[in-house]
Structures are given as structure tokens and as C-alpha cells.
Coordinates of C-alpha atoms in Angstrom, one line a residue:
Chain V
M1467 CA 0.1 19.3 -36.0
N1468 CA 3.5 17.6 -35.7
E1469 CA 3.2 14.2 -37.2
A1470 CA 5.3 12.5 -34.4
I1471 CA 3.0 13.5 -31.8
V1472 CA -0.3 11.3 -31.4
N1473 CA -2.8 13.5 -29.1
V1474 CA -5.5 11.8 -26.7
D1475 CA -8.2 14.1 -25.1
A1476 CA -9.4 12.0 -22.1
R1477 CA -11.2 14.7 -20.2
G1478 CA -14.6 14.3 -19.3
L1479 CA -14.4 10.4 -18.5
E1480 CA -14.6 8.9 -15.1
P1481 CA -11.7 6.5 -13.9
P1482 CA -10.3 4.3 -15.3
Q1483 CA -11.7 5.2 -18.6
P1484 CA -8.7 7.8 -19.1
L1485 CA -6.5 5.0 -18.4
V1486 CA -7.9 2.6 -20.8
A1487 CA -8.0 5.5 -23.6
I1488 CA -4.4 6.3 -23.1
L1489 CA -3.2 2.7 -23.0
E1490 CA -5.1 1.5 -25.8
V1491 CA -3.6 4.3 -28.1
L1492 CA -0.3 3.5 -26.6
S1493 CA -0.3 0.0 -27.7
C1494 CA -0.5 0.9 -31.5
L1495 CA 1.7 4.0 -31.2
P1496 CA 4.2 4.4 -34.3
E1497 CA 7.9 4.0 -33.7
G1498 CA 9.5 7.3 -32.9
S1499 CA 6.2 8.9 -32.1
E1500 CA 5.2 10.5 -28.7
L1501 CA 1.8 10.7 -27.1
H1502 CA 0.3 13.7 -25.5
A1503 CA -2.6 12.7 -23.3
R1504 CA -4.8 15.5 -21.7
T1505 CA -6.8 14.6 -18.6
D1506 CA -8.9 16.3 -15.9
R1507 CA -6.5 14.8 -13.2
R1508 CA -3.0 13.9 -12.6
P1509 CA -3.1 10.2 -14.0
L1510 CA -1.2 8.7 -11.1
H1511 CA -2.0 4.9 -11.7
L1512 CA -0.7 5.3 -15.3
F1513 CA 2.9 5.7 -14.6
P1514 CA 3.5 2.1 -13.1
L1515 CA 1.8 0.9 -16.2
L1516 CA 4.2 3.0 -18.5
E1517 CA 7.2 1.6 -17.0
Q1518 CA 6.1 -2.1 -17.5
R1519 CA 5.4 -1.2 -21.1
G1520 CA 9.0 0.4 -21.6
F1521 CA 7.6 4.1 -21.7
V1522 CA 8.3 7.1 -19.4
G1523 CA 5.7 9.8 -18.9
E1524 CA 5.9 13.1 -17.4
T1525 CA 2.9 15.5 -16.6
E1526 CA 2.3 19.1 -16.7
E1527 CA -0.5 21.0 -15.2
Q1528 CA -2.1 23.6 -17.5
H1529 CA -3.6 26.9 -16.7
D1530 CA -7.1 25.6 -17.4
G1531 CA -6.6 23.0 -14.5
S1532 CA -6.2 20.2 -17.1
F1533 CA -3.1 18.0 -17.1
V1534 CA -1.1 16.9 -20.3
T1535 CA 1.3 14.1 -19.9
T1536 CA 3.8 13.5 -22.5
I1537 CA 4.6 9.8 -23.0
R1538 CA 7.5 8.5 -24.9
R1539 CA 9.5 5.3 -25.3
A1540 CA 12.3 4.8 -22.6
Chain O
M410 CA 1.7 27.3 -21.0
P411 CA 2.2 24.6 -18.2
T412 CA 2.3 25.8 -14.8
K413 CA 3.8 22.8 -12.8
R414 CA 5.7 19.6 -13.5
A415 CA 4.8 16.4 -11.7
A416 CA 7.4 14.4 -9.5
V417 CA 5.7 11.2 -10.5
A418 CA 8.3 8.9 -9.5
D419 CA 7.5 9.0 -6.0
V420 CA 3.6 8.7 -6.4
H421 CA 1.9 5.3 -5.7
A422 CA -0.7 3.6 -3.9
P423 CA 0.0 0.5 -1.6
S424 CA -0.8 -3.2 -2.8
V425 CA -4.2 -4.1 -3.1
A426 CA -4.1 -6.7 -0.4
L427 CA -3.6 -4.0 2.3
P428 CA -6.8 -2.1 1.8
L429 CA -8.8 -5.3 0.9
Q430 CA -7.8 -7.2 4.3
F431 CA -9.4 -4.2 6.2
I432 CA -12.4 -4.1 4.0
L433 CA -13.3 -7.7 4.2
T434 CA -12.8 -7.5 8.0
G435 CA -15.2 -4.5 8.1
I436 CA -17.8 -6.3 6.0
A437 CA -17.6 -9.6 8.4
A438 CA -18.1 -7.3 11.2
L439 CA -21.2 -5.3 9.7
L440 CA -22.8 -8.9 9.0
A441 CA -22.1 -9.9 12.7
A442 CA -23.5 -6.9 14.1
S443 CA -26.5 -7.1 12.1
V444 CA -27.2 -10.7 12.9
W445 CA -26.8 -9.6 16.6
L446 CA -29.6 -6.8 16.2
V447 CA -31.9 -9.1 14.4
V448 CA -31.5 -11.6 17.4
R449 CA -31.6 -8.9 20.1
P450 CA -33.5 -6.1 19.0
I451 CA -33.6 -4.6 22.5
I452 CA -30.1 -3.3 21.8
L453 CA -32.0 -0.6 19.9
A454 CA -35.3 -0.7 21.7
G455 CA -34.1 -0.1 25.0
Y456 CA -31.7 2.2 26.8
H457 CA -28.3 2.6 25.4
Y458 CA -26.0 2.4 28.5
S459 CA -25.6 -1.2 29.0
P460 CA -22.9 -3.9 28.4
E461 CA -24.6 -5.4 25.5
V462 CA -25.1 -2.1 23.7
L463 CA -21.5 -0.9 24.2
A464 CA -20.4 -4.5 23.0
A465 CA -22.6 -4.4 19.8
T466 CA -21.6 -0.7 19.3
H467 CA -17.9 -1.3 19.4
L468 CA -18.4 -4.3 17.1
F469 CA -20.1 -1.9 14.7
V470 CA -17.9 1.1 15.2
L471 CA -14.5 -0.6 15.4
G472 CA -15.2 -3.5 13.6
W473 CA -17.2 -2.3 10.6
I474 CA -16.7 1.4 10.5
C475 CA -13.1 1.8 11.6
S476 CA -11.7 -1.0 9.5
V477 CA -13.1 0.2 6.4
I478 CA -12.0 3.9 6.8
M479 CA -8.6 3.1 7.8
G480 CA -8.2 0.5 5.1
A481 CA -9.6 3.1 2.4
M482 CA -7.4 5.6 3.9
Y483 CA -4.5 3.6 3.4
Q484 CA -5.4 3.4 -0.3
L485 CA -6.8 6.8 -1.0
V486 CA -4.7 9.3 0.9
P487 CA -1.6 8.6 -1.3
V488 CA -3.6 8.8 -4.4
A489 CA -5.9 11.7 -3.3
L490 CA -2.7 13.7 -2.3
E491 CA -0.4 12.6 -4.9
T492 CA 2.3 10.9 -2.6
R493 CA 3.6 7.6 -1.2
L494 CA 2.3 5.7 1.8
H495 CA 4.9 6.0 4.5
S496 CA 5.1 2.5 5.5
Q497 CA 3.1 -0.7 4.5
R498 CA 4.8 -2.5 7.1
L499 CA 3.4 -0.5 9.9
A500 CA 0.0 -0.9 8.3
R501 CA 0.3 -4.4 8.5
W502 CA 1.2 -4.3 12.1
H503 CA -1.7 -2.0 12.6
F504 CA -4.2 -4.5 11.0
A505 CA -3.0 -7.2 13.3
L506 CA -3.4 -5.1 16.5
H507 CA -6.8 -3.8 15.5
V508 CA -8.3 -7.1 14.8
T509 CA -7.2 -8.7 17.9
G510 CA -8.1 -5.4 20.1
F511 CA -11.6 -4.9 18.8
I512 CA -12.6 -8.5 19.0
G513 CA -11.2 -8.7 22.6
M514 CA -13.0 -5.5 23.5
V515 CA -16.5 -6.5 22.1
V516 CA -16.2 -10.0 24.1
M517 CA -15.1 -8.2 27.4
F518 CA -17.7 -5.5 27.0
H519 CA -20.2 -8.3 26.8
R520 CA -18.7 -10.0 29.9
E521 CA -18.4 -6.7 31.5
D522 CA -14.9 -7.0 32.4
M523 CA -13.5 -3.4 32.1
K524 CA -10.2 -4.2 33.1
Q525 CA -9.8 -6.5 30.0
V526 CA -11.7 -3.9 27.7
G527 CA -8.8 -1.6 28.8
H528 CA -6.2 -4.0 27.8
F529 CA -7.6 -5.2 24.5
G530 CA -8.7 -1.3 24.1
S531 CA -4.9 -0.4 24.5
L532 CA -4.1 -2.9 21.4
V533 CA -6.7 -1.0 19.5
A534 CA -5.1 2.4 20.5
I535 CA -1.4 1.2 19.8
G536 CA -2.9 0.2 16.2
V537 CA -4.4 3.8 16.1
G538 CA -1.0 5.2 17.0
L539 CA 0.6 3.5 14.1
F540 CA -2.2 4.4 11.8
V541 CA -2.2 8.1 12.6
H542 CA 1.8 8.2 12.6
N543 CA 1.8 6.5 9.1
L544 CA -0.4 8.9 7.6
A545 CA 0.6 12.1 9.3
R546 CA 4.2 11.0 8.0
T547 CA 2.4 10.5 4.4
L548 CA 0.6 14.0 4.8
A549 CA 3.9 15.7 5.7
R550 CA 5.4 14.7 2.3
I551 CA 2.3 15.9 0.2
P552 CA 3.2 18.5 -2.6
R553 CA 0.3 20.8 -2.0
W554 CA -1.5 21.4 1.3
N555 CA -5.3 21.7 0.7
V556 CA -8.7 21.4 2.3
V557 CA -8.8 17.7 1.8
A558 CA -5.5 17.2 3.7
A559 CA -6.6 19.6 6.3
G560 CA -9.7 17.7 6.9
I561 CA -7.8 14.2 6.9
A562 CA -5.4 15.7 9.3
S563 CA -8.3 17.2 11.5
S564 CA -9.9 13.7 11.5
L565 CA -6.8 12.0 12.9
C566 CA -6.5 14.4 15.6
W567 CA -10.1 13.6 16.7
L568 CA -9.6 9.9 16.3
S569 CA -6.6 10.1 18.8
L570 CA -8.6 12.0 21.2
S571 CA -11.4 9.8 21.0
I572 CA -9.1 6.7 21.6
L573 CA -7.7 8.5 24.5
A574 CA -11.2 9.3 26.0
G575 CA -12.2 5.7 25.6
L576 CA -9.0 4.5 27.4
Y577 CA -9.8 7.2 30.1
L578 CA -13.5 5.9 30.5
A579 CA -12.3 2.4 31.0
A580 CA -9.6 3.4 33.4
A581 CA -12.1 5.5 35.3
K582 CA -14.7 2.4 35.5
C583 CA -11.9 0.3 37.0
W584 CA -10.6 2.6 39.5
S585 CA -13.3 5.2 40.1
F586 CA -11.3 8.3 39.9
S587 CA -13.2 10.6 37.5
Q588 CA -15.3 13.4 38.4
F589 CA -17.3 13.6 35.4
A590 CA -20.7 12.0 34.9
P591 CA -20.2 8.4 33.3
L592 CA -23.0 8.9 30.8
A593 CA -21.6 12.4 29.8
Q594 CA -18.2 11.0 29.5
L595 CA -19.6 8.1 27.1
H596 CA -21.6 10.8 25.0
A597 CA -18.3 12.9 24.8
H598 CA -16.1 10.1 23.7
A599 CA -18.8 9.0 21.2
H600 CA -19.0 12.6 19.6
L601 CA -15.3 12.6 19.1
G602 CA -15.3 9.4 17.4
G603 CA -18.5 9.7 15.4
L604 CA -18.3 13.4 14.4
G605 CA -14.6 14.0 14.7
F606 CA -13.4 10.9 12.9
F607 CA -16.2 9.7 10.9
V608 CA -18.0 12.7 9.8
M609 CA -15.0 14.8 9.4
M610 CA -13.3 12.2 7.2
I611 CA -16.4 11.8 5.1
V612 CA -16.7 15.4 4.6
S613 CA -12.7 15.8 3.7
V614 CA -12.5 13.0 1.2
S615 CA -15.9 13.9 -0.5
F616 CA -14.3 17.2 -1.5
K617 CA -11.9 15.0 -3.7
L618 CA -14.2 11.9 -4.5
V619 CA -17.5 13.6 -5.3
P620 CA -15.9 15.7 -8.3
M621 CA -14.0 12.6 -9.3
F622 CA -17.0 10.6 -9.5
T623 CA -19.5 13.1 -11.0
L624 CA -16.8 15.0 -13.1
G625 CA -17.1 18.3 -11.3
E626 CA -15.0 20.7 -9.5
V627 CA -14.9 22.0 -5.9
Q628 CA -17.0 25.3 -6.5
S629 CA -15.8 27.6 -3.6
V630 CA -12.4 26.5 -1.5
R631 CA -13.3 29.1 0.9
R632 CA -16.6 27.7 1.8
A633 CA -15.3 24.2 1.7
G634 CA -12.6 25.6 4.4
W635 CA -15.2 27.3 6.4
S636 CA -17.3 24.0 6.8
L637 CA -14.1 22.5 8.0
A638 CA -13.2 25.2 10.5
L639 CA -17.0 25.3 11.7
L640 CA -17.0 21.7 12.3
N641 CA -13.8 21.6 14.2
A642 CA -14.7 24.5 16.4
G643 CA -18.2 23.1 17.2
L644 CA -16.8 19.7 17.9
A645 CA -14.3 21.2 20.4
G646 CA -16.9 23.2 22.1
A647 CA -19.5 20.3 22.0
F648 CA -16.9 17.9 23.4
V649 CA -16.3 20.0 26.6
T650 CA -20.0 21.3 27.3
V651 CA -21.2 17.5 26.6
L652 CA -18.7 16.3 29.0
L653 CA -19.7 18.9 31.6
S654 CA -23.5 18.4 30.9
S655 CA -23.6 22.2 30.3
P656 CA -26.4 23.9 28.9
W657 CA -24.1 25.8 26.3
K658 CA -23.8 22.6 24.4
I659 CA -26.7 23.9 22.3
I660 CA -24.5 26.5 20.9
F661 CA -21.9 24.3 19.6
A662 CA -24.5 22.2 18.1
L663 CA -25.6 25.0 16.3
V664 CA -22.1 25.6 15.1
V665 CA -21.7 22.0 14.1
A666 CA -25.1 22.6 11.9
A667 CA -23.7 25.7 10.5
G668 CA -20.6 23.9 9.4
L669 CA -22.5 21.2 8.0
A670 CA -25.0 23.7 6.0
F671 CA -21.7 25.2 4.3
Y672 CA -20.8 21.7 3.3
G673 CA -24.2 20.9 2.1
L674 CA -24.3 24.1 0.0
E675 CA -20.8 23.1 -1.4
I676 CA -21.8 19.7 -2.5
I677 CA -24.9 21.0 -4.0
S678 CA -22.7 23.5 -5.9
I679 CA -20.4 20.7 -7.1
L680 CA -23.5 18.6 -8.2
R681 CA -25.1 21.5 -10.2
A682 CA -21.8 22.2 -12.0
R683 CA -21.0 18.5 -12.9
K684 CA -20.1 17.4 -16.4
R685 CA -21.9 13.8 -15.8
S686 CA -25.5 13.9 -15.7
R687 CA -26.3 10.5 -14.8
L688 CA -25.3 9.4 -11.2
D689 CA -24.4 5.6 -10.6
W690 CA -25.7 3.8 -7.6
G691 CA -22.4 4.1 -5.7
V692 CA -22.8 7.9 -5.9
K693 CA -26.6 7.8 -5.1
Y694 CA -25.6 5.7 -1.8
F695 CA -23.1 8.2 -0.9
L696 CA -25.4 11.5 -1.8
T697 CA -28.5 9.8 0.0
A698 CA -26.2 9.5 3.3
L699 CA -25.5 13.1 3.0
V700 CA -29.2 14.0 3.1
L701 CA -29.6 11.7 6.2
L702 CA -27.3 14.0 7.9
A703 CA -30.2 16.6 8.1
P704 CA -32.3 14.6 10.4
V705 CA -29.3 13.5 12.4
L706 CA -28.7 17.2 12.8
V707 CA -32.2 18.0 13.7
L708 CA -32.2 15.3 16.6
G709 CA -28.8 16.5 17.8
V710 CA -30.0 20.2 18.1
V711 CA -33.3 19.0 19.8
L712 CA -31.2 16.5 22.3
A713 CA -28.8 19.6 22.9
W714 CA -31.8 22.0 23.8
P715 CA -31.2 23.3 27.3
G716 CA -33.7 22.0 29.9
L717 CA -35.0 19.1 27.7
P718 CA -36.7 16.8 30.2
A719 CA -35.2 13.3 30.4
N720 CA -38.2 11.1 29.9
E721 CA -38.8 7.8 28.0
L722 CA -38.9 9.4 24.7
T723 CA -36.0 11.8 24.9
L724 CA -33.7 8.8 26.2
Q725 CA -34.8 6.6 23.3
L726 CA -34.2 9.5 21.0
E727 CA -30.6 9.5 21.9
T728 CA -30.4 5.8 20.9
T729 CA -32.2 6.7 17.6
Y730 CA -29.7 9.6 17.0
G731 CA -26.5 7.4 17.6
F732 CA -28.2 4.7 15.3
L733 CA -29.2 7.0 12.4
A734 CA -25.7 8.8 12.5
L735 CA -23.7 5.5 12.5
A736 CA -25.9 3.1 10.9
G737 CA -27.5 5.8 8.5
V738 CA -25.1 8.5 7.4
V739 CA -21.7 6.9 8.0
T740 CA -22.8 3.5 6.7
F741 CA -24.5 4.3 3.7
A742 CA -21.8 6.6 2.9
I743 CA -19.3 4.0 3.2
L744 CA -21.3 1.4 1.2
G745 CA -21.5 4.0 -1.6
M746 CA -17.8 4.5 -1.6
L747 CA -16.9 1.0 -1.3
Y748 CA -19.1 0.4 -4.6
K749 CA -16.3 2.7 -6.2
V750 CA -13.3 1.8 -4.6
V751 CA -13.4 -2.0 -4.3
P752 CA -14.2 -2.5 -8.0
F753 CA -11.5 0.0 -8.9
L754 CA -8.8 -1.8 -6.9
V755 CA -9.8 -5.3 -8.2
W756 CA -10.0 -4.0 -11.8
Y757 CA -6.7 -2.4 -11.6
A758 CA -5.1 -5.4 -10.0
S759 CA -6.5 -7.8 -12.5
Y760 CA -6.7 -5.9 -15.7
S761 CA -4.6 -2.8 -15.9
K762 CA -1.5 -4.9 -17.4
A763 CA -3.8 -6.1 -20.1
I764 CA -5.2 -2.8 -21.4
G765 CA -4.8 -2.5 -25.1
Q766 CA -3.4 -5.9 -25.5
S767 CA -6.6 -8.4 -24.6
K768 CA -10.1 -8.0 -24.1
I769 CA -11.1 -7.1 -20.6
P770 CA -14.1 -6.2 -18.7
A771 CA -15.2 -2.6 -18.2
L772 CA -15.4 -1.5 -14.6
A773 CA -19.1 -1.7 -14.4
D774 CA -19.3 -5.3 -15.6
L775 CA -17.6 -6.3 -12.4
Y776 CA -20.7 -6.0 -10.4
S777 CA -24.5 -6.3 -10.6
H778 CA -26.5 -3.1 -11.0
P779 CA -30.0 -4.6 -10.1
L780 CA -28.3 -6.0 -6.7
Q781 CA -27.1 -2.4 -6.2
A782 CA -30.7 -1.0 -6.5
A783 CA -32.1 -3.8 -4.4
G784 CA -29.4 -3.1 -1.7
Y785 CA -30.3 0.6 -1.8
W786 CA -33.9 0.3 -1.2
L787 CA -33.7 -2.3 1.5
F788 CA -31.2 -0.3 3.4
L789 CA -33.6 2.6 3.3
G790 CA -36.6 0.8 4.2
G791 CA -34.9 -1.0 6.8
L792 CA -33.1 2.1 8.4
L793 CA -36.3 4.0 8.2
T794 CA -38.2 1.3 10.1
A795 CA -35.5 0.5 12.7
S796 CA -35.0 4.2 13.5
A797 CA -38.8 4.9 14.0
A798 CA -39.2 1.6 16.1
S799 CA -36.2 2.6 18.3
A800 CA -37.6 5.9 19.2
L801 CA -40.8 4.4 20.2
G802 CA -39.0 1.6 22.0
H803 CA -40.8 -1.3 19.7
D804 CA -39.1 -4.5 19.8
S805 CA -40.8 -6.3 16.9
C806 CA -40.5 -3.4 14.6
V807 CA -36.7 -2.9 15.3
R808 CA -36.4 -6.6 14.3
A809 CA -38.2 -5.9 11.2
G810 CA -36.1 -3.1 10.3
C811 CA -32.8 -5.0 11.0
V812 CA -33.9 -7.9 9.1
A813 CA -34.3 -5.6 6.1
L814 CA -31.0 -3.9 6.8
L815 CA -29.1 -7.4 6.9
A816 CA -30.9 -8.3 3.7
S817 CA -29.3 -5.3 2.3
F818 CA -25.8 -5.8 3.7
V819 CA -26.1 -9.5 2.6
V820 CA -26.7 -8.1 -1.1
F821 CA -23.8 -5.9 -0.8
A822 CA -21.6 -8.7 0.3
V823 CA -22.9 -10.9 -2.7
N824 CA -22.0 -8.1 -4.9
I825 CA -18.6 -7.5 -3.5
G826 CA -17.8 -11.0 -3.6
M827 CA -18.6 -11.0 -7.5
V828 CA -16.1 -8.2 -7.8
L829 CA -13.5 -10.1 -5.8
S830 CA -14.0 -13.3 -8.1
H831 CA -12.2 -11.2 -10.7
L832 CA -9.1 -11.3 -8.6
V833 CA -9.2 -15.1 -8.4
R834 CA -10.5 -15.7 -12.2
P835 CA -9.7 -12.7 -14.2
R836 CA -11.8 -12.7 -17.6
I837 CA -9.2 -11.9 -20.1
E838 CA -9.7 -12.8 -23.7
P839 CA -7.6 -12.4 -26.9
L840 CA -8.1 -9.2 -28.8
I841 CA -9.8 -9.9 -32.1
A842 CA -9.8 -6.4 -33.9
H843 CA -7.6 -3.4 -32.7
S844 CA -8.6 -0.2 -33.8
A845 CA -7.7 2.1 -30.8
L846 CA -5.5 4.6 -32.6
Q847 CA -8.6 5.4 -34.8
T848 CA -11.5 5.3 -32.3
N849 CA -9.7 7.1 -29.2
T850 CA -7.8 10.0 -30.3
R851 CA -9.0 13.5 -30.4
P852 CA -6.7 16.4 -31.2
L853 CA -6.0 18.6 -28.3
P854 CA -7.4 22.1 -28.6

């Protein structure tokens, strides 16, 4: 696994727990790292909060129906 | 390998104030309508074609049910369908027209002034026009058309037809030009609104919300699609045959029943395949409402039976049918969904910016679970008592049932008040220890 990538698996959580899990990890994300968050659904409420914290995110749907959001500093 | 990329920049929900102003108006109307029933139980214990019943019904249907569903739709449709609400400004105009219109309609129904009912009804109709236009433009930009979007589009069509039918009814009362029987017109109008807008909307959004809140998935898109198709076909036929007082209405009642049977099977399949074993009270409220569809359906088929005699019991059963559908199925489903939607809206507005930076309450800490349980049992007891008493035309027992229903709604309002208090006074504390990176990360497979 790439050391610059922090992974969060937030599948199986009811809203808003995926949001909490991702943002809590993001708050102590090491400089230069990027966060990969896997969720059951597209995390629509996450994006405005990322913007407020100086991050950008992009979501990709996976073949198994889950979503992986890649988050990095803007 | 990824299959699709998100166009996330164009996705967002409207401000929390917009859905909340509709929802709070709805709760106020619910309490007012419940007090009215307690004071005047004859509304349910007597025959339903009277000015007072029409006034109380429109307070309940437009003031409570429509306000809440419309407010929730402004919030849920953009999120559920991954797009942006077309216009918040139009939604604010809709709110002003809706509130002015429905309050005026209720007062004028009570005064038996059908001309003014038509005027205030026109305000409601303009508001509904803005609502339908706003959501239609929102639906037009969704990235993927699916069964949820198709159901919502259907319900908007039925809502528009219901409003037009209502205006036609008011005009026909003023100028006596209609060739249809007044009661048949009223029943046809009621089915367009009740089945076409309310039930269709509940069915459609539940294909998104039930999987979301139980951590499951729709098991058969084809079955979900059939349920919507049969509901649409059955309602179209039921509208015409009810309007014409035709004996063929039984056929379309059975088509509606088949659609709801497909829906029930799909919900059972979703629940069987869910990942979350424990269901919270909000979901329990909603699922109990769906169970109540069964007796409503049986009553509907019985009342559509060809050659059914029009005696005291069958006429009262028509009142019970409407009450059980609106106060039972639709209201219980709405209460359940509000227990999910309102806490999330408030929590997101009050605490989302502080996640990971301060100590914040969990979503479930915003409301009281014992109050939810008390409200559930008060509601069920009140509903069953009032329904049975309505069928028998028993005044005192209707009042007893309505007192329990009112108590349930007061409990609900108190609980929602507790949630809303977090908007006014958020409980944010400094973070003492921070170990999120260690506790929340799991490697991706």
C-alpha cells in the first residue's frame, strides 16, 4: 500500500456516520497524503465541507456498487 | 476498475430553512386538525360530505400532508437524485402562496363560500404549479433516470391533475355546469390526491430511503418498476370509473392492489437482505404505515365492489377508508420519515463544520427515544380506536381515539422541538483527545 494514501472504509454505516468517519480522519491527515474513502453511496453532503476545509474530492463508482472518493488538499 | 466519475460540483441541497418552514407549518396544521377532531368528533362519526368535514380534511391534507411532503421534496429530490434544486426563490414564493391559499380554503369551506374556496384554491394551484415546475426542471437535469425519478414524476402529474380536479369541483359548485354526480367527482378528486400524489410519492422515495436507512439495496428494479406501472394504470382507470360511478372500478381497484402487492414484496426483499439488523423508531413508524396499507386496500376493494348497497354502514366505511388512508398510512409514514429527515437537517446545519475539530453530539442524541416509543403506541391505539368508532358512527369513542392521536402528535412536536433546539443552541465542546486516524481507518480491500 502506498504510504501517502490513507484509506477509510465507511461502508455499512448509516448517514451521517460515513461523513463523520471521513472528516475525523481528514482532520489529522498528514501533509502530502491523500485520503481514499469507500462508501455505500455517493457522499453528496461531503463536498461543501471539503471545500470549507481546503480540500477537493472526486468520487468514482466501483463495479461492486460502492463509491471511492479521493480527497486531497486544494 | 471504476465505472463512472461524479460531476460533484453541480450537486447540493437547498438551505435548511426552506424545508423546515414547510415542515413546521405542517406540524402546526396537524395539531390544529387534531384539536378540531377532538372538539368535533362528528367529523369522523358522521357522513363525510359536509362543509365542516371538507374544511377539516383540507386542513389535514393541504396544511399537514402537502406542506410536509413538499418541504421534504425540496430537500430530498436533489440529494436522492444527485442534482441541484432548480430554484430556491420559486420555492419561497410557493410557500407564501401555499400557506395563504390553504388557510383561506379551510375558512371558506367552513363558511360554505365556494366562490372564495375557488379563489384561495387558485392560490394553492399557482403554488403547486411553481412546485411542479421547480421539481420538473430539477428532474430534467438528473444524471441517471431511475425508478425513483419515474415515481416522483408520476406523483407530480397526479398532483397537478388533482388540483385541476379540485378547481373544477369548486367551479362546478358555483355555476352548476358539471354532468357528473357531485359525490363521484369528490371521490375521484380525493383518489388523485391521496393515491396519486401521497401514496405514489411514499412508494417512490421509499425505494431510496428504506435501503439507505436499513443499509440494504433494491432487490429487483423490474419488480419496483412493475409496482409503479400498475399503480399508475390502476389509478388512471379508477379515476375514470369512480367519476362515472361505473361497476368496472373493481377491476382497477384490483390493479392498484396488484401494484401495492409488488411494492410490498420488494420492501420485504429489501428488509430481508439488509445489513442493519436493528430498526430504529423512525423506520418502525414508516414500516408500520406500509402494513396499514393492507386494511386500507381491503376496504377500498370492498367499497369498489359492484352492487354494494349504500346503507349506513357502507357510507360510514367510506369515511373510515379515507381516515385510515390519510391519518393512518400517510401520516404514520410521514412521521417516520420526519424522524429521519429533521434530525439530519438540524445536525448537518449545526455540527457538520465542527466534525473532527470539536466534540459534537451524535445524530441519535438530538431526540428522545422513549418519546418516540410513547408516540408510536399512542398513535396506533388512537388510530385503531378512532377508525373502529368511525365505522360504527360512535361519537365518544371517536373522541377517545382522537385524544390519543393528539397526545401522540404533541409528543412528536415536543421531540422535534428538542431537535430544533440544537439549531438555536448547538452543544459543541472542545475536543480533548484526538485519535481519529487510529480508530477509524480500515484498509480498503
